[in-house]
Each structure stands twice: as structure tokens, then as C-alpha cells.
CSV table of C-alpha atoms and ligand atoms in Angstrom, one decimal:
chain,number,residue,atom,x,y,z
A,244,MET,CA,8.9,2.1,-21.5
A,245,ARG,CA,11.5,2.9,-18.8
A,246,ILE,CA,9.7,3.0,-15.5
A,247,LEU,CA,10.8,4.2,-12.1
A,248,ILE,CA,9.3,2.6,-8.9
A,249,THR,CA,10.1,4.3,-5.7
A,250,GLY,CA,9.8,2.0,-2.7
A,251,GLY,CA,10.3,-0.8,-5.3
A,252,ALA,CA,12.0,-3.2,-2.9
A,253,GLY,CA,9.0,-3.2,-0.5
A,254,PHE,CA,6.0,-5.6,-0.4
A,255,LEU,CA,3.9,-3.9,-3.1
A,256,GLY,CA,6.8,-2.3,-5.0
A,257,SER,CA,8.6,-5.6,-5.6
A,258,HIS,CA,5.4,-7.2,-7.0
A,259,LEU,CA,5.0,-4.2,-9.3
A,260,CYS,CA,8.6,-4.6,-10.5
A,261,ASP,CA,7.8,-8.2,-11.4
A,262,ARG,CA,4.7,-7.2,-13.3
A,263,LEU,CA,6.2,-4.4,-15.3
A,264,LEU,CA,9.2,-6.5,-16.3
A,265,SER,CA,7.0,-9.3,-17.4
A,266,ASP,CA,5.0,-6.8,-19.4
A,267,GLY,CA,8.2,-6.0,-21.3
A,268,HIS,CA,9.3,-2.7,-19.6
A,269,GLU,CA,12.6,-1.6,-18.2
A,270,VAL,CA,12.4,-1.0,-14.4
A,271,VAL,CA,14.5,1.3,-12.2
A,272,CYS,CA,13.8,0.4,-8.5
A,273,LEU,CA,14.7,3.1,-6.0
A,274,ASP,CA,14.6,2.3,-2.3
A,275,ASN,CA,16.3,3.2,0.9
A,276,PHE,CA,15.6,-0.3,2.4
A,277,PHE,CA,13.8,1.1,5.5
A,278,THR,CA,11.0,-1.5,5.3
A,279,GLY,CA,12.0,-3.0,2.0
A,280,ARG,CA,14.7,-5.6,1.4
A,281,LYS,CA,17.0,-6.7,-1.3
A,282,ARG,CA,15.6,-10.2,-1.0
A,283,ASN,CA,12.3,-9.1,-2.5
A,284,VAL,CA,14.0,-8.2,-5.7
A,285,ALA,CA,17.1,-10.6,-5.5
A,286,HIS,CA,15.6,-12.7,-8.3
A,287,LEU,CA,15.6,-9.7,-10.6
A,288,LEU,CA,19.2,-8.6,-10.1
A,289,ASP,CA,20.5,-10.5,-13.1
A,290,ASN,CA,17.8,-9.1,-15.4
A,291,PRO,CA,19.4,-6.6,-17.8
A,292,TYR,CA,16.2,-4.6,-17.8
A,293,PHE,CA,16.2,-4.2,-14.0
A,294,GLU,CA,18.3,-1.6,-12.1
A,295,LEU,CA,18.4,-1.2,-8.3
A,296,MET,CA,19.3,2.1,-6.7
A,297,ARG,CA,19.8,2.6,-3.0
A,298,HIS,CA,18.5,6.2,-2.6
A,299,ASP,CA,16.2,8.2,-0.3
A,300,VAL,CA,13.2,9.9,-2.0
A,301,THR,CA,13.6,12.9,0.3
A,302,ASP,CA,16.8,13.7,-1.6
A,303,PRO,CA,16.4,14.8,-5.3
A,304,PHE,CA,17.2,12.3,-8.1
A,305,LYS,CA,17.7,12.7,-11.8
A,306,LEU,CA,16.7,10.0,-14.3
A,307,GLU,CA,15.2,9.7,-17.8
A,308,VAL,CA,12.0,7.8,-17.5
A,309,ASP,CA,8.6,7.5,-19.1
A,310,GLN,CA,6.5,6.7,-16.0
A,311,ILE,CA,7.0,7.0,-12.3
A,312,TYR,CA,5.2,5.0,-9.6
A,313,ASN,CA,5.7,6.6,-6.2
A,314,LEU,CA,5.3,4.0,-3.5
A,315,ALA,CA,8.1,5.0,-1.1
A,316,CYS,CA,6.7,5.3,2.4
A,317,PRO,CA,6.5,2.9,5.4
A,318,ALA,CA,3.0,1.6,5.5
A,319,SER,CA,2.5,-0.3,8.8
A,320,PRO,CA,1.6,1.8,11.9
A,321,PRO,CA,4.6,0.7,14.0
A,322,HIS,CA,7.0,1.4,11.2
A,323,TYR,CA,5.6,4.8,10.2
A,324,GLN,CA,5.4,5.9,13.8
A,325,TYR,CA,9.0,4.8,14.5
A,326,ASN,CA,10.2,8.1,13.0
A,327,ALA,CA,7.1,10.2,12.5
A,328,ILE,CA,9.0,13.2,11.1
A,329,LYS,CA,10.8,11.1,8.6
A,330,THR,CA,7.5,9.6,7.5
A,331,ILE,CA,5.9,12.9,6.7
A,332,LYS,CA,9.1,14.1,5.0
A,333,THR,CA,9.0,10.9,2.9
A,334,SER,CA,5.5,11.6,1.7
A,335,VAL,CA,5.8,15.3,1.1
A,336,MET,CA,9.4,15.6,-0.1
A,337,GLY,CA,9.1,12.3,-2.0
A,338,ALA,CA,6.0,13.7,-3.8
A,339,ILE,CA,7.8,16.9,-4.6
A,340,ASN,CA,10.9,15.1,-6.0
A,341,CYS,CA,8.8,12.7,-8.1
A,342,LEU,CA,6.6,15.5,-9.4
A,343,GLY,CA,9.6,17.7,-10.2
A,344,LEU,CA,11.2,14.8,-12.1
A,345,ALA,CA,7.9,14.1,-13.9
A,346,LYS,CA,7.6,17.8,-14.9
A,347,ARG,CA,11.2,17.8,-16.2
A,348,VAL,CA,11.0,14.6,-18.3
A,349,LYS,CA,7.2,14.8,-19.0
A,350,ALA,CA,6.6,11.4,-17.4
A,351,ARG,CA,3.3,10.2,-16.1
A,352,VAL,CA,3.5,10.0,-12.3
A,353,PHE,CA,1.4,7.7,-10.0
A,354,GLN,CA,0.9,8.2,-6.3
A,355,ALA,CA,0.2,5.4,-3.9
A,356,SER,CA,-2.3,7.1,-1.6
A,357,THR,CA,-4.3,5.4,1.0
A,358,SER,CA,-7.7,4.8,2.6
A,359,GLU,CA,-6.1,6.6,5.6
A,360,VAL,CA,-7.0,9.9,3.9
A,361,TYR,CA,-10.5,9.1,5.1
A,362,GLY,CA,-9.3,8.8,8.7
A,363,ASP,CA,-11.9,7.3,11.1
A,364,PRO,CA,-14.6,7.7,8.5
A,365,LEU,CA,-18.1,8.9,9.3
A,366,GLU,CA,-19.3,7.8,5.8
A,367,HIS,CA,-19.6,4.1,5.0
A,368,PRO,CA,-18.5,2.7,2.6
A,369,GLN,CA,-16.0,5.4,1.6
A,370,SER,CA,-16.3,6.9,-1.8
A,371,GLU,CA,-13.7,9.2,-3.4
A,372,SER,CA,-15.9,12.2,-2.9
A,373,TYR,CA,-15.7,11.9,0.9
A,374,TRP,CA,-13.2,14.4,2.4
A,375,GLY,CA,-12.4,12.3,5.5
A,376,HIS,CA,-12.3,12.6,9.2
A,377,VAL,CA,-8.7,12.9,10.1
A,378,ASN,CA,-7.0,13.9,13.4
A,379,PRO,CA,-4.2,16.3,12.3
A,380,ILE,CA,-2.1,16.0,15.5
A,381,GLY,CA,-2.4,12.3,16.5
A,382,LEU,CA,0.0,9.4,16.3
A,383,ARG,CA,-1.3,8.4,12.9
A,384,SER,CA,-1.2,11.9,11.5
A,385,CYS,CA,2.4,11.7,10.2
A,386,TYR,CA,1.1,9.1,7.7
A,387,ASP,CA,-2.4,10.3,7.1
A,388,GLU,CA,-1.6,14.0,6.7
A,389,GLY,CA,1.6,13.2,4.7
A,390,LYS,CA,-0.5,11.2,2.2
A,391,ARG,CA,-3.2,13.9,2.1
A,392,CYS,CA,-0.5,16.6,1.4
A,393,ALA,CA,1.0,14.4,-1.3
A,394,GLU,CA,-2.4,14.3,-3.0
A,395,THR,CA,-2.6,18.1,-2.8
A,396,LEU,CA,0.8,18.4,-4.3
A,397,PHE,CA,-0.1,16.0,-7.1
A,398,PHE,CA,-3.2,18.1,-8.0
A,399,ASP,CA,-1.4,21.4,-7.7
A,400,TYR,CA,1.4,20.2,-10.0
A,401,HIS,CA,-1.3,19.0,-12.4
A,402,ARG,CA,-3.2,22.3,-12.4
A,403,GLN,CA,-0.2,24.6,-12.3
A,404,ASN,CA,2.3,22.7,-14.4
A,405,GLY,CA,0.2,20.3,-16.5
A,406,VAL,CA,1.9,17.2,-14.9
A,407,ASP,CA,0.2,14.0,-16.0
A,408,ILE,CA,-0.9,12.4,-12.7
A,409,ARG,CA,-2.7,9.3,-11.4
A,410,ILE,CA,-3.7,8.8,-7.8
A,411,VAL,CA,-4.9,5.5,-6.3
A,412,ARG,CA,-6.3,5.2,-2.7
A,413,ILE,CA,-5.2,1.7,-1.6
A,414,PHE,CA,-7.3,-0.1,1.0
A,415,ASN,CA,-5.6,-2.7,3.3
A,416,THR,CA,-3.6,-5.0,1.0
A,417,TYR,CA,-1.7,-8.2,2.0
A,418,GLY,CA,0.2,-11.1,0.6
A,419,PRO,CA,3.6,-12.7,0.1
A,420,ARG,CA,6.7,-10.6,0.8
A,421,MET,CA,5.2,-8.7,3.7
A,422,LEU,CA,7.7,-8.7,6.5
A,423,ALA,CA,7.1,-11.1,9.4
A,424,ASP,CA,7.7,-8.2,11.8
A,425,ASP,CA,5.7,-5.8,9.6
A,426,GLY,CA,3.2,-5.1,12.4
A,427,ARG,CA,0.1,-5.1,10.2
A,428,VAL,CA,-2.8,-7.3,11.2
A,429,VAL,CA,-2.7,-10.0,8.5
A,430,SER,CA,1.0,-10.7,8.8
A,431,ASN,CA,0.8,-10.5,12.6
A,432,PHE,CA,-2.0,-13.0,12.9
A,433,ILE,CA,-0.5,-15.4,10.4
A,434,VAL,CA,3.0,-15.3,12.0
A,435,GLN,CA,1.5,-15.7,15.5
A,436,ALA,CA,-0.7,-18.7,14.4
A,437,LEU,CA,2.3,-20.4,12.7
A,438,ARG,CA,4.5,-19.9,15.7
A,439,GLY,CA,1.8,-21.2,18.1
A,440,GLU,CA,1.6,-17.8,19.8
A,441,ASP,CA,-1.6,-16.1,20.9
A,442,LEU,CA,-3.2,-13.8,18.3
A,443,THR,CA,-3.2,-10.2,19.5
A,444,ILE,CA,-6.5,-8.4,18.9
A,445,TYR,CA,-6.3,-4.7,19.6
A,446,GLY,CA,-9.5,-3.6,21.4
A,447,ASP,CA,-12.7,-5.6,21.2
A,448,GLY,CA,-11.9,-6.8,17.7
A,449,LEU,CA,-15.2,-5.4,16.3
A,450,GLN,CA,-13.5,-2.8,14.2
A,451,THR,CA,-13.6,-3.7,10.5
A,452,ARG,CA,-11.2,-3.6,7.5
A,453,SER,CA,-11.5,-4.7,3.9
A,454,PHE,CA,-8.6,-6.8,2.7
A,455,CYS,CA,-7.3,-6.9,-0.9
A,456,TYR,CA,-4.9,-9.5,-2.2
A,457,PHE,CA,-1.8,-8.0,-3.8
A,458,SER,CA,-2.3,-9.3,-7.3
A,459,ASP,CA,-5.7,-7.7,-7.6
A,460,LEU,CA,-4.3,-4.4,-6.4
A,461,ILE,CA,-1.4,-4.5,-8.9
A,462,GLU,CA,-3.8,-5.1,-11.7
A,463,GLY,CA,-5.7,-2.0,-10.6
A,464,PHE,CA,-2.5,0.0,-10.6
A,465,ILE,CA,-1.7,-1.0,-14.2
A,466,ARG,CA,-5.2,-0.3,-15.4
A,467,LEU,CA,-5.3,3.2,-13.8
A,468,MET,CA,-1.8,4.1,-15.1
A,469,ASN,CA,-2.5,3.0,-18.7
A,470,GLN,CA,-5.8,4.7,-19.6
A,471,ASP,CA,-6.6,8.4,-20.3
A,472,GLU,CA,-10.1,8.7,-19.0
A,473,VAL,CA,-9.5,9.4,-15.3
A,474,ILE,CA,-6.6,10.6,-13.1
A,475,GLY,CA,-8.2,9.7,-9.8
A,476,PRO,CA,-8.1,9.7,-6.9
A,477,ILE,CA,-9.7,6.3,-7.3
A,478,ASN,CA,-10.3,3.6,-4.6
A,479,ILE,CA,-8.7,0.2,-5.2
A,480,GLY,CA,-9.6,-2.4,-2.6
A,481,ASN,CA,-11.8,-5.4,-1.9
A,482,PRO,CA,-15.2,-4.4,-0.6
A,483,GLY,CA,-15.5,-7.6,1.5
A,484,GLU,CA,-15.6,-6.3,5.1
A,485,PHE,CA,-14.5,-8.3,8.1
A,486,THR,CA,-14.1,-7.6,11.8
A,487,MET,CA,-10.6,-8.3,13.3
A,488,LEU,CA,-12.3,-11.1,15.3
A,489,GLU,CA,-13.5,-12.7,12.1
A,490,LEU,CA,-10.1,-12.4,10.6
A,491,ALA,CA,-8.4,-14.0,13.6
A,492,GLU,CA,-10.9,-16.9,13.5
A,493,LYS,CA,-10.2,-17.5,9.8
A,494,VAL,CA,-6.5,-17.6,10.3
A,495,ILE,CA,-6.9,-20.0,13.3
A,496,GLU,CA,-9.1,-22.2,11.2
A,497,ILE,CA,-6.9,-22.3,8.0
A,498,THR,CA,-3.6,-22.8,9.9
A,499,GLY,CA,-5.1,-25.3,12.3
A,500,THR,CA,-3.2,-23.8,15.1
A,501,SER,CA,-3.9,-24.3,18.8
A,502,SER,CA,-3.3,-20.6,19.4
A,503,LYS,CA,-5.9,-18.6,21.3
A,504,ILE,CA,-7.0,-15.0,20.9
A,505,VAL,CA,-5.8,-12.4,23.4
A,506,HIS,CA,-6.9,-8.7,23.6
A,507,LYS,CA,-4.5,-5.8,23.8
A,508,GLU,CA,-5.1,-2.1,24.2
A,509,LEU,CA,-6.5,-0.4,21.1
A,510,PRO,CA,-4.0,2.2,19.6
A,511,SER,CA,-5.3,5.8,19.5
A,512,ASP,CA,-7.2,7.0,16.5
A,513,ASP,CA,-7.6,3.4,15.2
A,514,PRO,CA,-10.4,3.7,12.5
A,515,LYS,CA,-13.6,1.8,13.5
A,516,GLN,CA,-14.6,0.8,10.0
A,517,ARG,CA,-13.2,0.7,6.5
A,518,LYS,CA,-14.7,-0.5,3.2
A,519,PRO,CA,-14.1,0.9,-0.3
A,520,ASP,CA,-16.9,2.0,-2.6
A,521,ILE,CA,-15.3,0.8,-5.9
A,522,THR,CA,-18.0,2.1,-8.3
A,523,LEU,CA,-15.5,4.4,-10.0
A,524,ALA,CA,-12.9,1.6,-10.5
A,525,GLN,CA,-15.6,-0.7,-11.9
A,526,LYS,CA,-16.8,2.0,-14.3
A,527,HIS,CA,-13.6,3.5,-15.5
A,528,LEU,CA,-11.1,0.7,-15.2
A,529,ASN,CA,-13.4,-2.3,-15.5
A,530,TRP,CA,-11.7,-3.5,-12.4
A,531,GLU,CA,-12.9,-5.6,-9.5
A,532,PRO,CA,-11.1,-7.9,-7.1
A,533,THR,CA,-11.0,-11.6,-8.0
A,534,ILE,CA,-9.4,-13.2,-5.0
A,535,THR,CA,-11.4,-14.0,-1.9
A,536,LEU,CA,-10.0,-13.5,1.6
A,537,ASP,CA,-9.9,-17.2,2.2
A,538,GLU,CA,-7.9,-17.8,-1.0
A,539,GLY,CA,-5.5,-15.0,-0.3
A,540,LEU,CA,-4.9,-16.1,3.3
A,541,ARG,CA,-4.1,-19.6,2.1
A,542,GLU,CA,-1.5,-18.3,-0.3
A,543,THR,CA,0.0,-15.9,2.3
A,544,ILE,CA,0.1,-18.6,5.0
A,545,ALA,CA,2.0,-20.9,2.6
A,546,TYR,CA,4.4,-18.1,1.9
A,547,PHE,CA,5.1,-17.4,5.6
A,548,LYS,CA,5.5,-21.1,6.4
A,549,GLU,CA,8.4,-21.2,3.9
A,550,ASP,CA,9.7,-17.8,4.9
A,551,LEU,CA,9.9,-18.7,8.6
A,552,GLY,CA,11.2,-22.2,7.8
A,553,LEU,CA,8.2,-23.9,9.6
B,279,NAD,P1,6.4,-1.4,2.4
B,279,NAD,O1,6.8,-0.8,3.7
B,279,NAD,O2,6.7,-2.9,2.2
B,279,NAD,O3,7.0,-0.6,1.2
B,279,NAD,C1,7.5,0.7,1.3
B,279,NAD,C2,8.8,0.8,0.6
B,279,NAD,O4,9.2,2.1,0.6
B,279,NAD,C3,9.9,0.0,1.3
B,279,NAD,O5,10.6,-0.7,0.4
B,279,NAD,C4,10.7,1.0,2.0
B,279,NAD,O6,12.1,0.6,2.2
B,279,NAD,C5,10.6,2.2,1.0
B,279,NAD,N1,10.9,3.5,1.6
B,279,NAD,C6,10.4,4.0,2.8
B,279,NAD,N2,10.8,5.2,3.0
B,279,NAD,C7,11.6,5.5,1.9
B,279,NAD,C8,12.4,6.7,1.5
B,279,NAD,N3,12.5,7.8,2.3
B,279,NAD,N4,13.2,6.6,0.4
B,279,NAD,C9,13.1,5.5,-0.4
B,279,NAD,N5,12.4,4.4,-0.1
B,279,NAD,C10,11.7,4.4,1.0
B,279,NAD,O7,4.8,-1.1,2.3
B,279,NAD,P2,3.8,-1.5,1.1
B,279,NAD,O8,2.6,-2.1,1.8
B,279,NAD,O9,4.5,-2.2,0.0
B,279,NAD,O10,3.3,0.0,0.7
B,279,NAD,C11,3.8,0.6,-0.5
B,279,NAD,C12,3.0,1.9,-0.7
B,279,NAD,O11,1.6,1.7,-0.8
B,279,NAD,C13,3.3,2.9,0.4
B,279,NAD,O12,3.4,4.2,-0.1
B,279,NAD,C14,2.0,2.8,1.3
B,279,NAD,O13,1.7,4.0,2.0
B,279,NAD,C15,1.0,2.5,0.2
B,279,NAD,N6,-0.2,1.8,0.8
B,279,NAD,C16,-0.1,0.4,1.1
B,279,NAD,C17,-1.2,-0.2,1.7
B,279,NAD,C18,-1.2,-1.6,2.0
B,279,NAD,O14,-2.2,-2.1,2.6
B,279,NAD,N7,-0.2,-2.4,1.7
B,279,NAD,C19,-2.4,0.6,2.0
B,279,NAD,C20,-2.4,1.9,1.6
B,279,NAD,C21,-1.3,2.5,1.0
B,280,UDP,N1,-4.7,-5.1,14.8
B,280,UDP,C1,-4.9,-6.1,15.7
B,280,UDP,N2,-3.8,-6.9,16.0
B,280,UDP,C2,-2.6,-6.7,15.5
B,280,UDP,C3,-2.4,-5.7,14.5
B,280,UDP,C4,-3.4,-4.9,14.2
B,280,UDP,O1,-6.0,-6.2,16.2
B,280,UDP,O2,-1.7,-7.5,15.8
B,280,UDP,C5,-5.8,-4.2,14.3
B,280,UDP,C6,-5.6,-2.7,14.4
B,280,UDP,O3,-5.8,-2.2,15.6
B,280,UDP,C7,-6.6,-2.2,13.3
B,280,UDP,C8,-6.6,-3.4,12.3
B,280,UDP,O4,-6.1,-4.5,13.0
B,280,UDP,O5,-7.8,-2.0,13.9
B,280,UDP,C9,-5.8,-3.2,11.1
B,280,UDP,O6,-4.5,-2.8,11.5
B,280,UDP,P1,-3.3,-2.6,10.4
B,280,UDP,O7,-2.2,-2.1,11.2
B,280,UDP,O8,-3.1,-3.8,9.6
B,280,UDP,O9,-3.8,-1.5,9.4
B,280,UDP,P2,-4.6,-0.1,9.5
B,280,UDP,O10,-5.0,0.2,11.0
B,280,UDP,O11,-3.6,0.9,9.1
B,280,UDP,O12,-5.7,-0.2,8.7
């Protein structure tokens, strides 16, 4: 198949490019390089089945493709809050442009949604039937509401125009090719530990997240996209739940750093807990994560050591 990946030069997108090429497909990678970088796909530039397009998903695009994965959107809070209006435009107009293309060429189209659609959840763990607890006017809203609106658009194009959709709700995922200055917690802690700087915990550090290694997530993407039983939304994430204090202690232990923990102010609307219910993914995709947090952290630490030249 010929497959379009928007946001294909980012952390997850570039791993998806690798996977789809190794599965024998042609890949068109579309990215405006806001948080992605050419370096993530530099090893693919000589591959005749790979094409890189510098383009913004908020502007329409015309291509002939069989499948579309829509991943374009900054994902880390500092990056998506840098230009909040652009972030919501990217989610909403990016979805409209992908769905319009899918409708025209009859391609199956996949949306990278997020556990952020559950907001600061009152239900724990979060299952797909939970509608969420989201602030519509806060600092995180440009991302959360943009992704919620994209899900609405996907379902309306599906109901109204018969577009063949798949929606995944991704829970915090980490691994090699995250940017050192990405701002998300796993990369922040690892980079701080490797540089001998103090690890910055926001708030008391008792808030929880569930961390999935990128390779498990990509496997979930492929399984969802290539079956006909369910369209989603479906949670993909690792149900192992950790406080930020536990995560910091793990990173300190594995890196052997002499760094200490410092506390900084908790950003507004920071969700207190997050853990996926993955019953649907287990049942319909026969999917579960295979990489533990310790294993994934070791791999990611090794990557950053090399990336930072340490
Ligand atoms: P990332 O920031 O590395 O990747 C996003 C990519 O989209 C980058 O390459 C960026 O340059 C590109 N992009 C941003 N705005 C664009 C635009 N207007 N036009 C074209 N390209 C644009 O982040 P990631 O972690 O790889 O996330 C990929 C997708 O998965 C995002 O949609 C994100 O919301 C979603 N997601 C990720 C996580 C996670 O934990 N990694 C969790 C939930 C959802
Ligand atoms: N966090 C932290 N220190 C950091 C970066 C983040 O304690 O240097 C916290 C943040 O407040 C949140 C959790 O780690 O409670 C996960 O943050 P991240 O930005 O990775 O993802 P999200 O909040 O979007 O789940």
C-alpha cells in the first residue's frame, strides 16, 4: 500500500515510518518540522519507497494513498502551549484535511487521539466509555479540546460520508527519538539525570501516569488499522501506573546519577491520575504491552546518552 503519515518526522511518526517500510509499504511522510526533525527520518531518505514532504496539515494536500495515519500535532505541554491557537488549528483543520482526502480517495484514515480526552479523570482506570472531565478554557484545552473535536469530526465523516476511520487513544508513550528539550516527564528526568542536574518534579509528585514503550504502541497502531472488527476509539497504553516520584527514583537508580529531586510548581489542570483500561484492545486486537517500564527506561537512557554525546 501507499501510506501517508502526517507528523511522520516526529517521535512516534518516524518509528511508524520505519515499521510500515519494513512491512513492505510505500510511505509518504508529511511534516512541518515544528517538533519533528529530519534527523529522525534521515536514514530513510535514500529509500525509493520513502518520500518526505515539508507541509503543514492545516493547509489542504492532494495525494493518492490507500491509508492515512494522522499524527501531526505537538504532544508535549510546553510545545502545544507555545502557540495554543496553532495547536487547536492543527488538530481540527488537520483532521478535516485528512478526512477530506480519505473521502476523495477512499482511504482508511487513522487518528492519533489521546488519553487527554479524559481530562483530569473522575473514573479510574479510564475506559473508552468514559466521556471525560475536561476544562474547556484552560491552558491544556487547546490540545485536549482539539483532540476531542478531531474525534467528533472523524465520527461525523464516518456517519455522514461513510469514511473508513480508526481512532486510537494513546496514553503517555516514551522512547528513543524524543527531543531532549521535549518537556515531557520521561525525557526531562533522563536528560536531567544524565547531565547531573536535579530532577524537576512538578507538585508533590504523587500524581500518576502509565508509561508505554513506543514499540508496543506502534504494534497496537498496526493491529487497529489492519482489522475490520472495530473502529475505536480504543485505548492503547501500558496499565502499569507510577507516581512521578517513583519514576524519578527509577531514573536516578538506573542512571546511577548523583542528581537530587527538586519540586517545582504544578502546572494548572495537571491530571492527578491516569491509567488505561485496555480490555477492548486485548479483546479485539489481541494486544497488550510487552515492555516493562524498567526495560524501556534502560533503552531510552542508552539512546539519550548517545544523542547527548555523554
Ligand atoms: P511529536 O511532537 O514528536 O510529533 C508530532 C509531529 O507532528 C512532529 O513531527 C511535528 O513537527 C508534526 N507537526 C506538528 N504540527 C504540525 C502541522 N501543523 N503540520 C504538519 N506537521 C505538524 O509527538 P509524538 O509523541 O510523536 O506524538 C505524535 C502524535 O501522537 C500526536 O498527534 C500526539 O498528540 C499523539 N499522542 C502522543 C502521545 C505520547 O505520549 N507520545 C500521547 C497521546 C497522543
Ligand atoms: N512532570 C514533572 N516534571 C517534569 C515534567 C513533567 O513532574 O519535568 C509531571 C507533569 O506535571 C505531569 C506528569 O509529569 O504530572 C506527566 O507530564 P507530561 O508532560 O509528560 O505528560 P502529560 O501531563 O501530558 O500526561
